[in-house]
Structures are given as structure tokens and as C-alpha cells.
């Protein structure tokens, strides 16, 4: 059982470049989330999805986009990378709204 | 938005010591959760609390949902080197749907 799989694990971008962080889960969870983690700041919710075809903004959505065409996949798109988007990004999924999340291993993004 | 104040920010203890950390807020929460993040990994759920006053144990870990619904604490007894990591509290606010609020984390270091 792979759980939540994120790719890539590391990436360096130049300012203005775009990229997509991939996230897939094999637990048939309806709920999926993208968080960013900055040092000492905990985790901030970027976007979330309650099921295929449904997405909604979290606390810090600016500069990001998401899509949810299947239950399994929830990619996060950065269109014009900025240094402020340097962070570690975590994808997570859950079976319900209990708060019990399963996290991926993270993707460390550096924008120079 | 809701904020969770987690303390202490870091702790450096001797193996075998007990550890206590807590999380407070000015808002009430319906659910409190404690996650642990090992270096280079995503957070993993340790304990979930769903009822005010609830006290729950998981091995050497004990957590409580404060009676005012505005706080929670986590205790670790007889610490061991593998307890090293960052511990996050998280809460579900009644008006936040299924969006978790995370505390800033407590970094625990254990000296053998």
C-alpha cells in the first residue's frame, strides 16, 4: 500500500517558471489537501478537494491552482514561480472530515 | 482565521525524561489532533480527541482535550531517542468546515 505519493521530492525553479507538483493516493479517499510548511510556521492549507471535480481555496491559495479530475490524483500547479513560494509542500488525504489526515513525504521547492 | 499557539517551540531533554507540550487558542475547537513529523517525512497522526475533557493514551503518549475546548496538551513519558521530531497540534473549528488549523510545532530533541 503506497498511501500518498508525491513527486518530485526536490525541485529548483527560476523566478517566473511554472511547474506541477504531483500527488496520488491509493486509499480511495474523497478528501485531498495541499499544505505548505515554512520554518516555525506550521502547515498552511493552500487548496483542498472534497471529491473528483470539486476544489476549494484554503488559507493561502494565491499563486497556485489545482484540479481534481480523478479520485486518486490532485496536482498542484505553480504558474509564475516567485521566491515567496520556496517551501516544503505536503499533499494529504482523508477518508472523512474527522481531521485524520494521511500525508505524503513532501516536495521541497526552491525558487531562485 | 483561527490561531493555535503551541509551546514550547523547542525542547532539549535527556533520554528517560517526561515531556509535556501544549496548544492554546482564543477560539473553541470541536476536535484536537496531535501529529508527529520525523525529519524529512510528512506528519503522522498520533492521537485524535473528539470530546471536551477526553483523555487518550497511545503507548507512552497521553493527550487531553481541554474542558474549555480552547486547549490541549500532549505528554510523552520516559522519552527515547526515536521521539525526536516536530510535534504539531491541530484543531477543527466549528465554522471551518474540514479545514484543519495547525500550531507552529514543538521541536523535540533527545540526548541519549
PDB file of C-alpha atoms in Angstrom:
ATOM      1  CA  UNK A   1       0.000   0.000   0.000  1.00  0.00           C
ATOM      2  CA  UNK A   2       1.718   3.186  -1.174  1.00  0.00           C
ATOM      3  CA  UNK A   3      -0.583   5.652   0.649  1.00  0.00           C
ATOM      4  CA  UNK A   4       0.043   9.214  -0.555  1.00  0.00           C
ATOM      5  CA  UNK A   5       2.781   9.613  -3.168  1.00  0.00           C
ATOM      6  CA  UNK A   6       4.281  12.973  -4.103  1.00  0.00           C
ATOM      7  CA  UNK A   7       6.641  13.815  -6.944  1.00  0.00           C
ATOM      8  CA  UNK A   8       9.136  15.332  -7.326  1.00  0.00           C
ATOM      9  CA  UNK A   9      10.822  15.250  -3.901  1.00  0.00           C
ATOM     10  CA  UNK A  10      13.087  18.182  -4.737  1.00  0.00           C
ATOM     11  CA  UNK A  11      12.977  20.898  -7.380  1.00  0.00           C
ATOM     12  CA  UNK A  12      14.760  24.162  -8.060  1.00  0.00           C
ATOM     13  CA  UNK A  13      12.917  26.731 -10.186  1.00  0.00           C
ATOM     14  CA  UNK A  14      13.867  30.076 -11.617  1.00  0.00           C
ATOM     15  CA  UNK A  15      11.595  33.053 -10.974  1.00  0.00           C
ATOM     16  CA  UNK A  16       8.740  33.061 -13.469  1.00  0.00           C
ATOM     17  CA  UNK A  17       8.939  29.376 -14.350  1.00  0.00           C
ATOM     18  CA  UNK A  18       5.960  27.097 -13.929  1.00  0.00           C
ATOM     19  CA  UNK A  19       5.677  23.570 -12.657  1.00  0.00           C
ATOM     20  CA  UNK A  20       3.256  20.974 -11.339  1.00  0.00           C
ATOM     21  CA  UNK A  21       3.618  19.030  -8.123  1.00  0.00           C
ATOM     22  CA  UNK A  22       2.010  15.628  -8.470  1.00  0.00           C
ATOM     23  CA  UNK A  23       0.048  13.847  -5.743  1.00  0.00           C
ATOM     24  CA  UNK A  24      -1.641  10.467  -5.893  1.00  0.00           C
ATOM     25  CA  UNK A  25      -3.351   8.357  -3.240  1.00  0.00           C
ATOM     26  CA  UNK A  26      -4.444   4.732  -3.435  1.00  0.00           C
ATOM     27  CA  UNK A  27      -6.754   4.660  -0.398  1.00  0.00           C
ATOM     28  CA  UNK A  28      -9.892   5.736  -2.284  1.00  0.00           C
ATOM     29  CA  UNK A  29     -10.139   8.839  -0.112  1.00  0.00           C
ATOM     30  CA  UNK A  30     -12.562  11.541  -1.207  1.00  0.00           C
ATOM     31  CA  UNK A  31     -10.775  14.375   0.576  1.00  0.00           C
ATOM     32  CA  UNK A  32      -7.386  15.662  -0.551  1.00  0.00           C
ATOM     33  CA  UNK A  33      -5.339  18.666   0.547  1.00  0.00           C
ATOM     34  CA  UNK A  34      -2.249  20.677  -0.293  1.00  0.00           C
ATOM     35  CA  UNK A  35      -0.282  22.324   2.517  1.00  0.00           C
ATOM     36  CA  UNK A  36       2.897  24.343   2.581  1.00  0.00           C
ATOM     37  CA  UNK A  37       5.297  24.268   5.513  1.00  0.00           C
ATOM     38  CA  UNK A  38       7.586  27.178   6.267  1.00  0.00           C
ATOM     39  CA  UNK A  39      10.112  27.024   9.131  1.00  0.00           C
ATOM     40  CA  UNK A  40       8.458  27.585  12.511  1.00  0.00           C
ATOM     41  CA  UNK A  41       5.119  28.362  10.877  1.00  0.00           C
ATOM     42  CA  UNK A  42       3.313  25.040  10.973  1.00  0.00           C
ATOM     43  CA  UNK A  43       1.267  23.965   7.988  1.00  0.00           C
ATOM     44  CA  UNK A  44      -0.877  26.310   5.928  1.00  0.00           C
ATOM     45  CA  UNK A  45      -3.668  24.985   3.719  1.00  0.00           C
ATOM     46  CA  UNK A  46      -3.368  26.020   0.062  1.00  0.00           C
ATOM     47  CA  UNK A  47      -6.248  24.169  -1.611  1.00  0.00           C
ATOM     48  CA  UNK A  48      -8.431  21.209  -0.846  1.00  0.00           C
ATOM     49  CA  UNK A  49     -10.892  18.929  -2.622  1.00  0.00           C
ATOM     50  CA  UNK A  50     -13.893  17.034  -1.291  1.00  0.00           C
ATOM     51  CA  UNK A  51     -14.158  14.799  -4.323  1.00  0.00           C
ATOM     52  CA  UNK A  52     -13.452  14.478  -8.037  1.00  0.00           C
ATOM     53  CA  UNK A  53     -14.371  17.651  -9.876  1.00  0.00           C
ATOM     54  CA  UNK A  54     -14.646  19.778  -6.693  1.00  0.00           C
ATOM     55  CA  UNK A  55     -11.901  22.039  -5.367  1.00  0.00           C
ATOM     56  CA  UNK A  56     -11.825  24.980  -2.980  1.00  0.00           C
ATOM     57  CA  UNK A  57      -9.379  27.560  -1.691  1.00  0.00           C
ATOM     58  CA  UNK A  58      -7.659  27.211   1.632  1.00  0.00           C
ATOM     59  CA  UNK A  59      -5.852  29.826   3.674  1.00  0.00           C
ATOM     60  CA  UNK A  60      -3.048  30.712   1.218  1.00  0.00           C
ATOM     61  CA  UNK A  61      -4.217  29.964  -2.374  1.00  0.00           C
ATOM     62  CA  UNK A  62      -2.656  32.914  -4.227  1.00  0.00           C
ATOM     63  CA  UNK A  63      -0.153  31.861  -6.886  1.00  0.00           C
ATOM     64  CA  UNK A  64      -1.422  28.275  -7.065  1.00  0.00           C
ATOM     65  CA  UNK A  65      -4.002  26.263  -8.959  1.00  0.00           C
ATOM     66  CA  UNK A  66      -5.343  22.746  -8.570  1.00  0.00           C
ATOM     67  CA  UNK A  67      -7.523  20.267 -10.405  1.00  0.00           C
ATOM     68  CA  UNK A  68      -9.180  17.005  -9.377  1.00  0.00           C
ATOM     69  CA  UNK A  69     -10.190  15.025 -12.428  1.00  0.00           C
ATOM     70  CA  UNK A  70      -9.979  11.659 -10.636  1.00  0.00           C
ATOM     71  CA  UNK A  71     -10.359  10.465  -7.039  1.00  0.00           C
ATOM     72  CA  UNK A  72      -6.714   9.393  -6.972  1.00  0.00           C
ATOM     73  CA  UNK A  73      -4.878  12.477  -8.281  1.00  0.00           C
ATOM     74  CA  UNK A  74      -4.651  16.049  -7.010  1.00  0.00           C
ATOM     75  CA  UNK A  75      -1.907  18.035  -8.791  1.00  0.00           C
ATOM     76  CA  UNK A  76      -0.796  21.487  -7.614  1.00  0.00           C
ATOM     77  CA  UNK A  77       0.246  23.979 -10.289  1.00  0.00           C
ATOM     78  CA  UNK A  78       2.533  26.986  -9.836  1.00  0.00           C
ATOM     79  CA  UNK A  79       2.189  29.276 -12.857  1.00  0.00           C
ATOM     80  CA  UNK A  80       4.752  32.040 -12.226  1.00  0.00           C
ATOM     81  CA  UNK A  81       7.134  30.908  -9.519  1.00  0.00           C
ATOM     82  CA  UNK A  82       8.204  33.533  -7.001  1.00  0.00           C
ATOM     83  CA  UNK A  83      10.828  33.357  -4.205  1.00  0.00           C
ATOM     84  CA  UNK A  84       7.978  33.521  -1.658  1.00  0.00           C
ATOM     85  CA  UNK A  85       6.879  30.093  -2.881  1.00  0.00           C
ATOM     86  CA  UNK A  86      10.096  28.499  -1.649  1.00  0.00           C
ATOM     87  CA  UNK A  87       8.756  25.971   0.845  1.00  0.00           C
ATOM     88  CA  UNK A  88       8.092  22.323   1.552  1.00  0.00           C
ATOM     89  CA  UNK A  89       4.775  21.201   0.094  1.00  0.00           C
ATOM     90  CA  UNK A  90       2.737  18.362   1.548  1.00  0.00           C
ATOM     91  CA  UNK A  91      -0.168  16.585  -0.037  1.00  0.00           C
ATOM     92  CA  UNK A  92      -2.599  14.773   2.262  1.00  0.00           C
ATOM     93  CA  UNK A  93      -5.783  12.771   2.023  1.00  0.00           C
ATOM     94  CA  UNK A  94      -8.528  11.684   4.390  1.00  0.00           C
ATOM     95  CA  UNK A  95     -11.468   9.317   4.401  1.00  0.00           C
ATOM     96  CA  UNK A  96     -13.773  11.794   6.138  1.00  0.00           C
ATOM     97  CA  UNK A  97     -13.842  15.197   7.848  1.00  0.00           C
ATOM     98  CA  UNK A  98     -12.537  13.933  11.195  1.00  0.00           C
ATOM     99  CA  UNK A  99      -9.175  15.668  10.733  1.00  0.00           C
ATOM    100  CA  UNK A 100      -7.301  12.358  10.497  1.00  0.00           C
ATOM    101  CA  UNK A 101      -5.031  13.045   7.558  1.00  0.00           C
ATOM    102  CA  UNK A 102      -2.521  10.857   5.748  1.00  0.00           C
ATOM    103  CA  UNK A 103       0.424  12.868   4.448  1.00  0.00           C
ATOM    104  CA  UNK A 104       2.883  12.305   1.639  1.00  0.00           C
ATOM    105  CA  UNK A 105       6.621  12.654   2.207  1.00  0.00           C
ATOM    106  CA  UNK A 106       6.742  16.216   0.895  1.00  0.00           C
ATOM    107  CA  UNK A 107       8.201  18.120  -2.052  1.00  0.00           C
ATOM    108  CA  UNK A 108      10.912  20.671  -1.322  1.00  0.00           C
ATOM    109  CA  UNK A 109      10.728  23.564  -3.767  1.00  0.00           C
ATOM    110  CA  UNK A 110      13.307  26.335  -4.075  1.00  0.00           C
ATOM    111  CA  UNK A 111      12.682  29.373  -6.279  1.00  0.00           C
ATOM    112  CA  UNK A 112      15.780  31.407  -7.159  1.00  0.00           C
TER     113      UNK A 112
ATOM    114  CA  UNK B   1      -8.738  32.988  10.978  1.00  0.00           C
ATOM    115  CA  UNK B   2      -8.234  30.791  13.995  1.00  0.00           C
ATOM    116  CA  UNK B   3      -4.770  30.507  15.503  1.00  0.00           C
ATOM    117  CA  UNK B   4      -3.195  27.816  17.620  1.00  0.00           C
ATOM    118  CA  UNK B   5      -0.351  28.820  19.935  1.00  0.00           C
ATOM    119  CA  UNK B   6       1.892  25.878  20.601  1.00  0.00           C
ATOM    120  CA  UNK B   7       4.543  25.823  23.318  1.00  0.00           C
ATOM    121  CA  UNK B   8       7.321  25.361  23.869  1.00  0.00           C
ATOM    122  CA  UNK B   9       8.783  25.964  20.426  1.00  0.00           C
ATOM    123  CA  UNK B  10      11.640  23.573  21.154  1.00  0.00           C
ATOM    124  CA  UNK B  11      12.827  21.273  23.901  1.00  0.00           C
ATOM    125  CA  UNK B  12      16.146  19.549  24.502  1.00  0.00           C
ATOM    126  CA  UNK B  13      15.809  16.779  27.057  1.00  0.00           C
ATOM    127  CA  UNK B  14      17.669  13.791  28.426  1.00  0.00           C
ATOM    128  CA  UNK B  15      16.589  10.302  27.439  1.00  0.00           C
ATOM    129  CA  UNK B  16      14.210   8.901  30.041  1.00  0.00           C
ATOM    130  CA  UNK B  17      12.684  12.257  30.961  1.00  0.00           C
ATOM    131  CA  UNK B  18       8.993  13.021  30.624  1.00  0.00           C
ATOM    132  CA  UNK B  19       7.882  15.706  28.173  1.00  0.00           C
ATOM    133  CA  UNK B  20       4.876  17.988  28.176  1.00  0.00           C
ATOM    134  CA  UNK B  21       3.729  20.364  25.446  1.00  0.00           C
ATOM    135  CA  UNK B  22       0.519  22.257  24.918  1.00  0.00           C
ATOM    136  CA  UNK B  23      -1.609  24.123  22.461  1.00  0.00           C
ATOM    137  CA  UNK B  24      -3.949  27.018  23.229  1.00  0.00           C
ATOM    138  CA  UNK B  25      -6.362  29.178  21.312  1.00  0.00           C
ATOM    139  CA  UNK B  26      -8.779  32.034  21.910  1.00  0.00           C
ATOM    140  CA  UNK B  27     -11.364  30.092  19.862  1.00  0.00           C
ATOM    141  CA  UNK B  28     -13.123  26.838  20.656  1.00  0.00           C
ATOM    142  CA  UNK B  29     -12.432  23.714  18.648  1.00  0.00           C
ATOM    143  CA  UNK B  30     -14.542  20.590  18.108  1.00  0.00           C
ATOM    144  CA  UNK B  31     -11.588  18.302  17.523  1.00  0.00           C
ATOM    145  CA  UNK B  32      -7.961  18.309  18.620  1.00  0.00           C
ATOM    146  CA  UNK B  33      -5.284  16.207  16.989  1.00  0.00           C
ATOM    147  CA  UNK B  34      -1.586  15.645  17.573  1.00  0.00           C
ATOM    148  CA  UNK B  35       0.785  14.815  14.724  1.00  0.00           C
ATOM    149  CA  UNK B  36       4.498  13.957  14.703  1.00  0.00           C
ATOM    150  CA  UNK B  37       6.867  14.776  11.868  1.00  0.00           C
ATOM    151  CA  UNK B  38      10.123  12.853  11.610  1.00  0.00           C
ATOM    152  CA  UNK B  39      12.991  14.626   9.809  1.00  0.00           C
ATOM    153  CA  UNK B  40      12.420  14.573   6.040  1.00  0.00           C
ATOM    154  CA  UNK B  41       8.999  12.972   6.336  1.00  0.00           C
ATOM    155  CA  UNK B  42       5.374  14.033   6.348  1.00  0.00           C
ATOM    156  CA  UNK B  43       3.402  14.359   9.604  1.00  0.00           C
ATOM    157  CA  UNK B  44       1.836  11.211  11.044  1.00  0.00           C
ATOM    158  CA  UNK B  45      -1.230  11.202  13.289  1.00  0.00           C
ATOM    159  CA  UNK B  46      -0.530  10.241  16.905  1.00  0.00           C
ATOM    160  CA  UNK B  47      -3.762  10.924  18.776  1.00  0.00           C
ATOM    161  CA  UNK B  48      -7.188  12.344  17.922  1.00  0.00           C
ATOM    162  CA  UNK B  49      -9.552  13.831  20.542  1.00  0.00           C
ATOM    163  CA  UNK B  50     -13.227  14.451  19.850  1.00  0.00           C
ATOM    164  CA  UNK B  51     -14.827  15.329  23.176  1.00  0.00           C
ATOM    165  CA  UNK B  52     -14.118  18.051  25.735  1.00  0.00           C
ATOM    166  CA  UNK B  53     -12.342  16.548  28.740  1.00  0.00           C
ATOM    167  CA  UNK B  54     -11.319  13.436  26.831  1.00  0.00           C
ATOM    168  CA  UNK B  55      -8.024  11.868  27.898  1.00  0.00           C
ATOM    169  CA  UNK B  56      -6.494   9.405  25.442  1.00  0.00           C
ATOM    170  CA  UNK B  57      -3.310   7.358  25.517  1.00  0.00           C
ATOM    171  CA  UNK B  58      -1.257   5.773  22.767  1.00  0.00           C
ATOM    172  CA  UNK B  59       1.629   3.837  24.319  1.00  0.00           C
ATOM    173  CA  UNK B  60       3.849   6.352  26.126  1.00  0.00           C
ATOM    174  CA  UNK B  61       1.823   9.264  24.756  1.00  0.00           C
ATOM    175  CA  UNK B  62      -1.131  10.824  26.542  1.00  0.00           C
ATOM    176  CA  UNK B  63      -3.209  13.730  25.242  1.00  0.00           C
ATOM    177  CA  UNK B  64      -6.158  15.635  26.645  1.00  0.00           C
ATOM    178  CA  UNK B  65      -8.901  17.766  25.091  1.00  0.00           C
ATOM    179  CA  UNK B  66      -9.261  20.749  27.422  1.00  0.00           C
ATOM    180  CA  UNK B  67     -12.606  21.184  29.160  1.00  0.00           C
ATOM    181  CA  UNK B  68     -12.942  24.746  27.798  1.00  0.00           C
ATOM    182  CA  UNK B  69     -12.363  23.376  24.255  1.00  0.00           C
ATOM    183  CA  UNK B  70      -9.666  26.019  23.824  1.00  0.00           C
ATOM    184  CA  UNK B  71      -6.615  23.944  24.646  1.00  0.00           C
ATOM    185  CA  UNK B  72      -4.980  20.543  24.516  1.00  0.00           C
ATOM    186  CA  UNK B  73      -1.801  19.016  25.879  1.00  0.00           C
ATOM    187  CA  UNK B  74       0.431  16.110  24.911  1.00  0.00           C
ATOM    188  CA  UNK B  75       2.643  14.241  27.359  1.00  0.00           C
ATOM    189  CA  UNK B  76       5.384  11.771  26.463  1.00  0.00           C
ATOM    190  CA  UNK B  77       6.651   9.568  29.259  1.00  0.00           C
ATOM    191  CA  UNK B  78      10.151   8.074  29.506  1.00  0.00           C
ATOM    192  CA  UNK B  79      11.436   9.659  26.284  1.00  0.00           C
ATOM    193  CA  UNK B  80      13.650   7.676  23.928  1.00  0.00           C
ATOM    194  CA  UNK B  81      15.878   8.861  21.041  1.00  0.00           C
ATOM    195  CA  UNK B  82      13.272   7.981  18.380  1.00  0.00           C
ATOM    196  CA  UNK B  83      10.896  10.538  19.948  1.00  0.00           C
ATOM    197  CA  UNK B  84      12.973  13.201  18.174  1.00  0.00           C
ATOM    198  CA  UNK B  85      10.934  15.217  15.708  1.00  0.00           C
ATOM    199  CA  UNK B  86       8.426  18.039  15.428  1.00  0.00           C
ATOM    200  CA  UNK B  87       5.091  17.661  17.187  1.00  0.00           C
ATOM    201  CA  UNK B  88       2.128  19.585  15.791  1.00  0.00           C
ATOM    202  CA  UNK B  89      -1.210  20.194  17.365  1.00  0.00           C
ATOM    203  CA  UNK B  90      -4.149  20.714  15.021  1.00  0.00           C
ATOM    204  CA  UNK B  91      -7.757  21.678  15.550  1.00  0.00           C
ATOM    205  CA  UNK B  92     -11.062  21.656  13.717  1.00  0.00           C
ATOM    206  CA  UNK B  93     -13.038  24.831  14.317  1.00  0.00           C
ATOM    207  CA  UNK B  94     -16.848  24.621  14.179  1.00  0.00           C
ATOM    208  CA  UNK B  95     -17.005  27.215  11.371  1.00  0.00           C
ATOM    209  CA  UNK B  96     -14.052  25.975   9.332  1.00  0.00           C
ATOM    210  CA  UNK B  97     -15.656  23.001   7.599  1.00  0.00           C
ATOM    211  CA  UNK B  98     -12.985  20.367   7.200  1.00  0.00           C
ATOM    212  CA  UNK B  99     -10.040  22.789   7.202  1.00  0.00           C
ATOM    213  CA  UNK B 100      -7.583  21.959   9.962  1.00  0.00           C
ATOM    214  CA  UNK B 101      -5.689  24.711  11.760  1.00  0.00           C
ATOM    215  CA  UNK B 102      -2.136  23.737  12.722  1.00  0.00           C
ATOM    216  CA  UNK B 103       0.044  25.045  15.528  1.00  0.00           C
ATOM    217  CA  UNK B 104       3.616  26.132  14.827  1.00  0.00           C
ATOM    218  CA  UNK B 105       5.106  22.916  16.187  1.00  0.00           C
ATOM    219  CA  UNK B 106       7.321  21.844  19.089  1.00  0.00           C
ATOM    220  CA  UNK B 107      10.746  20.589  18.061  1.00  0.00           C
ATOM    221  CA  UNK B 108      11.865  17.835  20.433  1.00  0.00           C
ATOM    222  CA  UNK B 109      15.495  16.801  20.751  1.00  0.00           C
ATOM    223  CA  UNK B 110      16.504  13.880  22.980  1.00  0.00           C
ATOM    224  CA  UNK B 111      20.023  13.402  24.278  1.00  0.00           C
ATOM    225  CA  UNK B 112      20.933   9.725  24.739  1.00  0.00           C
TER     226      UNK B 112
END
